Amino acid sequence: MGVHDPVIDEQTPASDFTIEQRWDRYTTEEHAVWDTLYARQISILKNRAVDEFHHGLGLLDLGSGGIPDLSDINPKLKALTGWEVVMVPHLVPDDVFFDHLANRRFPSGRFIRKRSQLDYLEEPDIFHDIFGHVPMLTLPVFADYMQAYGKGGQRAQTMGRLKELARLYWYTVEFGLIQQAEGLRIYGAGIVSSAGETPFCLESDSPNRIRFDLERVMRTDYKIDDFQQVYFVIDSFDQLLDVTQQDFTALYERLGTDMTRFGLTDIIDADEVYHHGDQAYAQAAAAR
Ligand code: HBI
Ligand code: FE
């Protein structure tokens, strides 16, 4: 499974699946991989990621060189929004993941990808998890949204609507775009940690870009192994928090009785379309 990390293997996870980071055990090469990834992303994220993301990187001093030490970033993050980062060995079960988020703990992988596979990830590593997700957790409204998602997860599981809720996470927390006064910007962690998808999601003619609608998103499939074919664009972070603070009971019941689901390239009448993609990238990828 993924990258072999002896510092993970030597530990027995706690009942909440957490392990110790053991920061002093990272090798020089592992720190250098972080620095390479960091420098590459910073240069392409200028004027593409939201200012809130860049601001968060600064608040946590994530660019001071090498893989961050949790004992440096956690006191800062805790003071800002009450969140902290915990280490987990690999992907954790959904209920464990939700329980951490509901308690303002963000689970991060410990290992870092190999230099030979800078753009290939089978599961989230520490660069995706910390560089991608943690800066946005310094923003109070986003911090609240992530906790609301964790609480909602526990609820969705009981109501059998986990798949639908996971789509909300995917199209916001991982691959979300936002329309701001300066233009279209990125806030999704899956994008900001990817050198290829950062320019693609904003500038390529290939993908659809559609205004965010909660139920539309929950009815839409996603793919995990290539650039997205559709992005959903929020108006503001307040909008995101507002939609998740409503009671999902009626929505979940509708999703259970009306099984309408949308494919990756569908455009429906109700959509507010910012860009109707030509899907040229996806078609070329399928032909390979
Ligand atoms: N575990 N470590 C880790 N990181 C994730 O992002 C993650 C997970 N377990 C479940 C999960 N994500 C998602 O499937 C949930 O959003 C449903
Ligand atoms: Fe992620």
Short mmCIF file of C-alpha atoms and ligand atoms in Angstrom, two decimals:
data_model
loop_
_atom_site.label_atom_id
_atom_site.label_comp_id
_atom_site.label_asym_id
_atom_site.label_seq_id
_atom_site.Cartn_x
_atom_site.Cartn_y
_atom_site.Cartn_z
CA MET A 1 0.00 0.00 0.00
CA GLY A 2 1.51 3.31 -1.10
CA VAL A 3 4.98 4.35 -0.02
CA HIS A 4 6.86 2.14 2.43
CA ASP A 5 7.55 4.15 5.59
CA PRO A 6 9.39 2.28 8.38
CA VAL A 7 8.40 4.92 10.97
CA ILE A 8 4.76 4.00 10.31
CA ASP A 9 5.43 0.26 10.36
CA GLU A 10 7.20 0.34 13.72
CA GLN A 11 4.17 1.86 15.48
CA THR A 12 0.93 0.40 16.78
CA PRO A 13 -1.79 2.99 16.07
CA ALA A 14 -3.98 4.21 18.94
CA SER A 15 -7.68 3.31 18.95
CA ASP A 16 -8.42 6.50 16.99
CA PHE A 17 -5.84 5.34 14.41
CA THR A 18 -3.32 8.08 15.25
CA ILE A 19 0.43 7.58 15.33
CA GLU A 20 3.36 9.81 16.28
CA GLN A 21 5.02 11.90 13.60
CA ARG A 22 8.58 11.32 14.93
CA TRP A 23 9.72 14.34 12.93
CA ASP A 24 13.42 13.77 13.66
CA ARG A 25 13.19 10.54 11.68
CA TYR A 26 12.52 12.15 8.29
CA THR A 27 15.53 11.81 6.01
CA THR A 28 17.32 14.65 4.24
CA GLU A 29 15.86 13.38 0.99
CA GLU A 30 12.31 13.40 2.37
CA HIS A 31 12.72 17.04 3.45
CA ALA A 32 14.15 17.86 0.04
CA VAL A 33 11.11 16.33 -1.70
CA TRP A 34 8.86 18.63 0.37
CA ASP A 35 11.00 21.64 -0.62
CA THR A 36 10.81 20.71 -4.31
CA LEU A 37 7.05 20.31 -4.18
CA TYR A 38 6.62 23.48 -2.15
CA ALA A 39 8.68 25.67 -4.49
CA ARG A 40 6.92 24.28 -7.55
CA GLN A 41 3.43 24.86 -6.19
CA ILE A 42 4.12 28.33 -4.79
CA SER A 43 5.22 29.63 -8.16
CA ILE A 44 2.12 28.36 -9.98
CA LEU A 45 -0.40 29.17 -7.25
CA LYS A 46 0.23 32.92 -7.38
CA ASN A 47 -3.01 34.59 -8.57
CA ARG A 48 -4.59 31.15 -8.90
CA ALA A 49 -5.17 30.05 -5.29
CA VAL A 50 -7.32 32.27 -3.06
CA ASP A 51 -5.48 34.86 -0.94
CA GLU A 52 -6.82 33.04 2.11
CA PHE A 53 -4.70 30.01 1.15
CA HIS A 54 -1.49 32.03 0.75
CA HIS A 55 -2.25 33.85 3.99
CA GLY A 56 -2.67 30.51 5.80
CA LEU A 57 0.69 29.26 4.54
CA GLY A 58 2.28 32.35 6.06
CA LEU A 59 0.43 32.16 9.37
CA LEU A 60 1.68 28.60 9.85
CA ASP A 61 5.11 29.29 8.39
CA LEU A 62 4.80 26.23 6.16
CA GLY A 63 7.52 27.43 3.81
CA SER A 64 10.33 27.65 6.34
CA GLY A 65 12.08 24.65 4.76
CA GLY A 66 11.52 20.90 5.03
CA ILE A 67 8.57 18.85 6.19
CA PRO A 68 6.68 20.74 8.92
CA ASP A 69 6.95 19.54 12.50
CA LEU A 70 3.47 19.15 14.02
CA SER A 71 4.75 20.51 17.31
CA ASP A 72 5.47 23.81 15.49
CA ILE A 73 2.25 24.15 13.54
CA ASN A 74 -0.30 22.81 16.04
CA PRO A 75 0.06 25.57 18.67
CA LYS A 76 -0.37 28.20 15.94
CA LEU A 77 -3.34 26.47 14.33
CA LYS A 78 -4.97 25.84 17.68
CA ALA A 79 -4.70 29.50 18.63
CA LEU A 80 -6.21 30.57 15.30
CA THR A 81 -9.22 28.26 14.89
CA GLY A 82 -9.00 25.50 17.50
CA TRP A 83 -7.91 22.90 14.93
CA GLU A 84 -4.93 20.57 15.18
CA VAL A 85 -3.28 18.09 12.84
CA VAL A 86 -2.91 14.45 13.85
CA MET A 87 -0.92 11.76 12.04
CA VAL A 88 -2.49 8.58 10.70
CA PRO A 89 -0.74 5.66 9.00
CA HIS A 90 -2.85 5.48 5.83
CA LEU A 91 -6.48 6.05 4.86
CA VAL A 92 -8.67 5.60 7.91
CA PRO A 93 -12.26 4.24 7.95
CA ASP A 94 -14.95 6.81 7.18
CA ASP A 95 -16.39 6.91 10.71
CA VAL A 96 -12.92 7.48 12.19
CA PHE A 97 -12.25 10.24 9.65
CA PHE A 98 -15.55 11.98 10.46
CA ASP A 99 -14.97 11.69 14.19
CA HIS A 100 -11.62 13.47 13.87
CA LEU A 101 -13.10 16.29 11.77
CA ALA A 102 -16.10 16.67 14.09
CA ASN A 103 -13.58 17.27 16.88
CA ARG A 104 -11.43 19.70 14.90
CA ARG A 105 -8.61 17.26 14.28
CA PHE A 106 -7.35 16.93 10.72
CA PRO A 107 -5.88 13.48 9.96
CA SER A 108 -2.71 13.69 7.87
CA GLY A 109 -0.57 10.99 6.34
CA ARG A 110 3.00 10.81 7.70
CA PHE A 111 4.82 9.60 4.62
CA ILE A 112 5.92 11.72 1.68
CA ARG A 113 5.93 10.62 -1.96
CA LYS A 114 9.18 9.61 -3.68
CA ARG A 115 11.05 11.98 -5.94
CA SER A 116 10.53 9.50 -8.79
CA GLN A 117 6.76 9.85 -8.38
CA LEU A 118 6.23 13.54 -7.69
CA ASP A 119 2.90 13.61 -9.50
CA TYR A 120 1.58 10.18 -8.67
CA LEU A 121 -0.31 9.41 -5.48
CA GLU A 122 -2.24 6.30 -4.51
CA GLU A 123 -3.28 7.78 -1.21
CA PRO A 124 -2.83 11.17 0.44
CA ASP A 125 0.70 11.93 1.69
CA ILE A 126 1.86 14.64 4.06
CA PHE A 127 2.36 17.14 1.25
CA HIS A 128 -1.22 16.83 0.04
CA ASP A 129 -2.61 16.76 3.56
CA ILE A 130 -0.62 19.58 5.13
CA PHE A 131 0.20 21.86 2.22
CA GLY A 132 -3.17 21.22 0.57
CA HIS A 133 -5.62 21.15 3.45
CA VAL A 134 -4.15 22.86 6.50
CA PRO A 135 -3.74 26.48 5.26
CA MET A 136 -7.53 26.73 4.72
CA LEU A 137 -8.08 25.54 8.31
CA THR A 138 -6.65 28.88 9.49
CA LEU A 139 -9.73 30.61 8.01
CA PRO A 140 -12.51 30.57 10.65
CA VAL A 141 -15.40 30.08 8.23
CA PHE A 142 -13.65 27.22 6.47
CA ALA A 143 -12.60 25.69 9.78
CA ASP A 144 -16.26 25.68 10.81
CA TYR A 145 -17.30 24.16 7.50
CA MET A 146 -14.88 21.26 7.92
CA GLN A 147 -16.16 20.54 11.39
CA ALA A 148 -19.78 20.71 10.15
CA TYR A 149 -18.83 18.21 7.47
CA GLY A 150 -17.45 15.81 10.08
CA LYS A 151 -20.61 16.07 12.16
CA GLY A 152 -22.71 15.64 9.01
CA GLY A 153 -20.76 12.52 8.14
CA GLN A 154 -21.86 10.73 11.24
CA ARG A 155 -25.44 11.66 10.34
CA ALA A 156 -25.15 10.65 6.65
CA GLN A 157 -23.90 7.22 7.63
CA THR A 158 -26.98 6.55 9.73
CA MET A 159 -29.21 7.69 6.87
CA GLY A 160 -27.34 5.69 4.23
CA ARG A 161 -26.29 8.78 2.29
CA LEU A 162 -22.54 8.63 2.76
CA LYS A 163 -21.84 8.44 -0.95
CA GLU A 164 -23.75 11.68 -1.55
CA LEU A 165 -22.00 13.48 1.29
CA ALA A 166 -18.59 12.30 0.07
CA ARG A 167 -19.36 14.02 -3.25
CA LEU A 168 -19.81 17.31 -1.40
CA TYR A 169 -16.35 16.88 0.14
CA TRP A 170 -14.87 15.99 -3.21
CA TYR A 171 -16.30 18.95 -5.12
CA THR A 172 -15.56 21.50 -2.38
CA VAL A 173 -12.77 20.58 0.03
CA GLU A 174 -10.76 18.67 -2.60
CA PHE A 175 -11.62 20.27 -5.96
CA GLY A 176 -13.45 23.47 -5.15
CA LEU A 177 -13.25 26.74 -7.09
CA ILE A 178 -14.59 30.11 -5.94
CA GLN A 179 -15.66 33.22 -7.84
CA GLN A 180 -14.02 36.23 -6.20
CA ALA A 181 -13.80 39.92 -7.17
CA GLU A 182 -10.36 39.28 -8.72
CA GLY A 183 -11.65 36.33 -10.74
CA LEU A 184 -11.98 32.58 -10.51
CA ARG A 185 -9.71 31.14 -7.79
CA ILE A 186 -8.79 27.74 -6.35
CA TYR A 187 -9.35 26.63 -2.75
CA GLY A 188 -9.55 22.82 -3.13
CA ALA A 189 -6.71 20.81 -1.59
CA GLY A 190 -6.57 18.25 -4.40
CA ILE A 191 -5.90 21.07 -6.84
CA VAL A 192 -3.47 23.23 -4.85
CA SER A 193 -1.26 20.20 -4.23
CA SER A 194 -1.19 19.25 -7.94
CA ALA A 195 1.13 20.96 -10.44
CA GLY A 196 -0.88 19.73 -13.42
CA GLU A 197 -4.39 20.42 -12.21
CA THR A 198 -3.64 23.94 -10.90
CA PRO A 199 -3.50 25.58 -14.34
CA PHE A 200 -5.86 23.03 -15.90
CA CYS A 201 -8.84 23.70 -13.62
CA LEU A 202 -8.83 27.45 -14.29
CA GLU A 203 -7.51 27.83 -17.82
CA SER A 204 -8.25 24.68 -19.81
CA ASP A 205 -11.25 24.71 -22.18
CA SER A 206 -11.81 21.03 -21.47
CA PRO A 207 -13.72 20.84 -18.14
CA ASN A 208 -17.15 22.22 -17.29
CA ARG A 209 -17.30 24.93 -14.62
CA ILE A 210 -20.72 25.20 -13.02
CA ARG A 211 -22.07 27.32 -10.19
CA PHE A 212 -22.25 25.31 -6.96
CA ASP A 213 -25.60 23.83 -5.96
CA LEU A 214 -25.72 21.41 -3.03
CA GLU A 215 -28.19 18.90 -4.41
CA ARG A 216 -26.70 18.99 -7.92
CA VAL A 217 -23.27 18.20 -6.42
CA MET A 218 -24.64 15.36 -4.31
CA ARG A 219 -26.10 13.78 -7.44
CA THR A 220 -22.88 13.98 -9.46
CA ASP A 221 -20.28 11.22 -9.87
CA TYR A 222 -16.59 11.96 -9.64
CA LYS A 223 -13.41 10.37 -10.81
CA ILE A 224 -10.37 9.88 -8.67
CA ASP A 225 -7.65 8.98 -11.14
CA ASP A 226 -7.31 11.98 -13.47
CA PHE A 227 -8.09 15.70 -13.74
CA GLN A 228 -11.74 16.47 -13.06
CA GLN A 229 -14.19 16.89 -15.94
CA VAL A 230 -16.40 19.23 -13.94
CA TYR A 231 -15.68 21.81 -11.23
CA PHE A 232 -18.28 23.50 -9.04
CA VAL A 233 -17.81 27.18 -8.24
CA ILE A 234 -18.95 28.70 -4.95
CA ASP A 235 -19.73 32.43 -4.50
CA SER A 236 -18.22 32.73 -1.04
CA PHE A 237 -17.03 30.65 1.90
CA ASP A 238 -20.05 31.89 3.86
CA GLN A 239 -22.27 30.23 1.25
CA LEU A 240 -20.48 26.94 1.86
CA LEU A 241 -20.94 27.08 5.60
CA ASP A 242 -24.57 28.20 5.25
CA VAL A 243 -25.58 25.25 3.08
CA THR A 244 -24.08 22.74 5.50
CA GLN A 245 -25.75 24.29 8.51
CA GLN A 246 -29.20 23.49 7.19
CA ASP A 247 -30.89 20.22 8.15
CA PHE A 248 -30.08 17.58 5.52
CA THR A 249 -32.98 15.27 6.44
CA ALA A 250 -35.36 16.38 3.66
CA LEU A 251 -32.53 16.46 1.13
CA TYR A 252 -31.38 12.95 2.05
CA GLU A 253 -34.95 11.69 1.72
CA ARG A 254 -35.21 13.25 -1.74
CA LEU A 255 -31.92 11.68 -2.75
CA GLY A 256 -33.31 8.32 -1.65
CA THR A 257 -36.63 8.54 -3.51
CA ASP A 258 -35.46 10.35 -6.66
CA MET A 259 -32.47 8.38 -7.86
CA THR A 260 -31.55 10.85 -10.65
CA ARG A 261 -27.77 10.96 -10.84
CA PHE A 262 -25.53 12.94 -13.20
CA GLY A 263 -22.51 11.91 -15.19
CA LEU A 264 -19.24 13.83 -15.26
CA THR A 265 -20.02 15.81 -18.40
CA ASP A 266 -23.78 16.35 -17.99
CA ILE A 267 -25.16 19.87 -18.13
CA ILE A 268 -28.72 20.24 -16.88
CA ASP A 269 -31.28 23.02 -17.40
CA ALA A 270 -30.96 24.27 -13.85
CA ASP A 271 -27.17 24.69 -14.11
CA GLU A 272 -25.62 28.13 -14.12
CA VAL A 273 -22.75 27.41 -16.45
CA TYR A 274 -19.58 29.48 -16.21
CA HIS A 275 -17.83 27.42 -18.85
CA HIS A 276 -19.19 24.61 -21.01
CA GLY A 277 -16.13 22.44 -21.56
CA ASP A 278 -15.21 20.73 -24.84
CA GLN A 279 -13.88 17.70 -22.86
CA ALA A 280 -10.94 17.51 -25.29
CA TYR A 281 -8.52 16.54 -22.51
CA ALA A 282 -10.75 13.72 -21.22
CA GLN A 283 -11.35 12.39 -24.75
CA ALA A 284 -7.64 12.36 -25.53
CA ALA A 285 -6.96 10.58 -22.23
CA ALA A 286 -9.60 7.95 -23.03
CA ALA A 287 -8.04 7.35 -26.47
CA ARG A 288 -4.60 6.65 -24.98
N1 HBI B 1 -8.60 8.96 5.62
N2 HBI B 1 -6.45 9.63 6.13
C1 HBI B 1 -7.60 9.83 5.46
N3 HBI B 1 -7.72 10.92 4.65
C2 HBI B 1 -8.87 11.16 3.96
O1 HBI B 1 -8.96 12.16 3.24
C3 HBI B 1 -9.95 10.26 4.10
C4 HBI B 1 -9.78 9.15 4.96
N4 HBI B 1 -10.79 8.27 5.12
C5 HBI B 1 -12.07 8.46 4.46
C6 HBI B 1 -12.13 9.63 3.57
N5 HBI B 1 -11.13 10.44 3.44
C7 HBI B 1 -13.31 9.94 2.70
O2 HBI B 1 -13.70 8.77 2.05
C8 HBI B 1 -14.48 10.59 3.45
O3 HBI B 1 -14.58 11.95 3.04
C9 HBI B 1 -15.80 9.99 3.13
FE FE B 2 -7.40 15.44 0.68
#
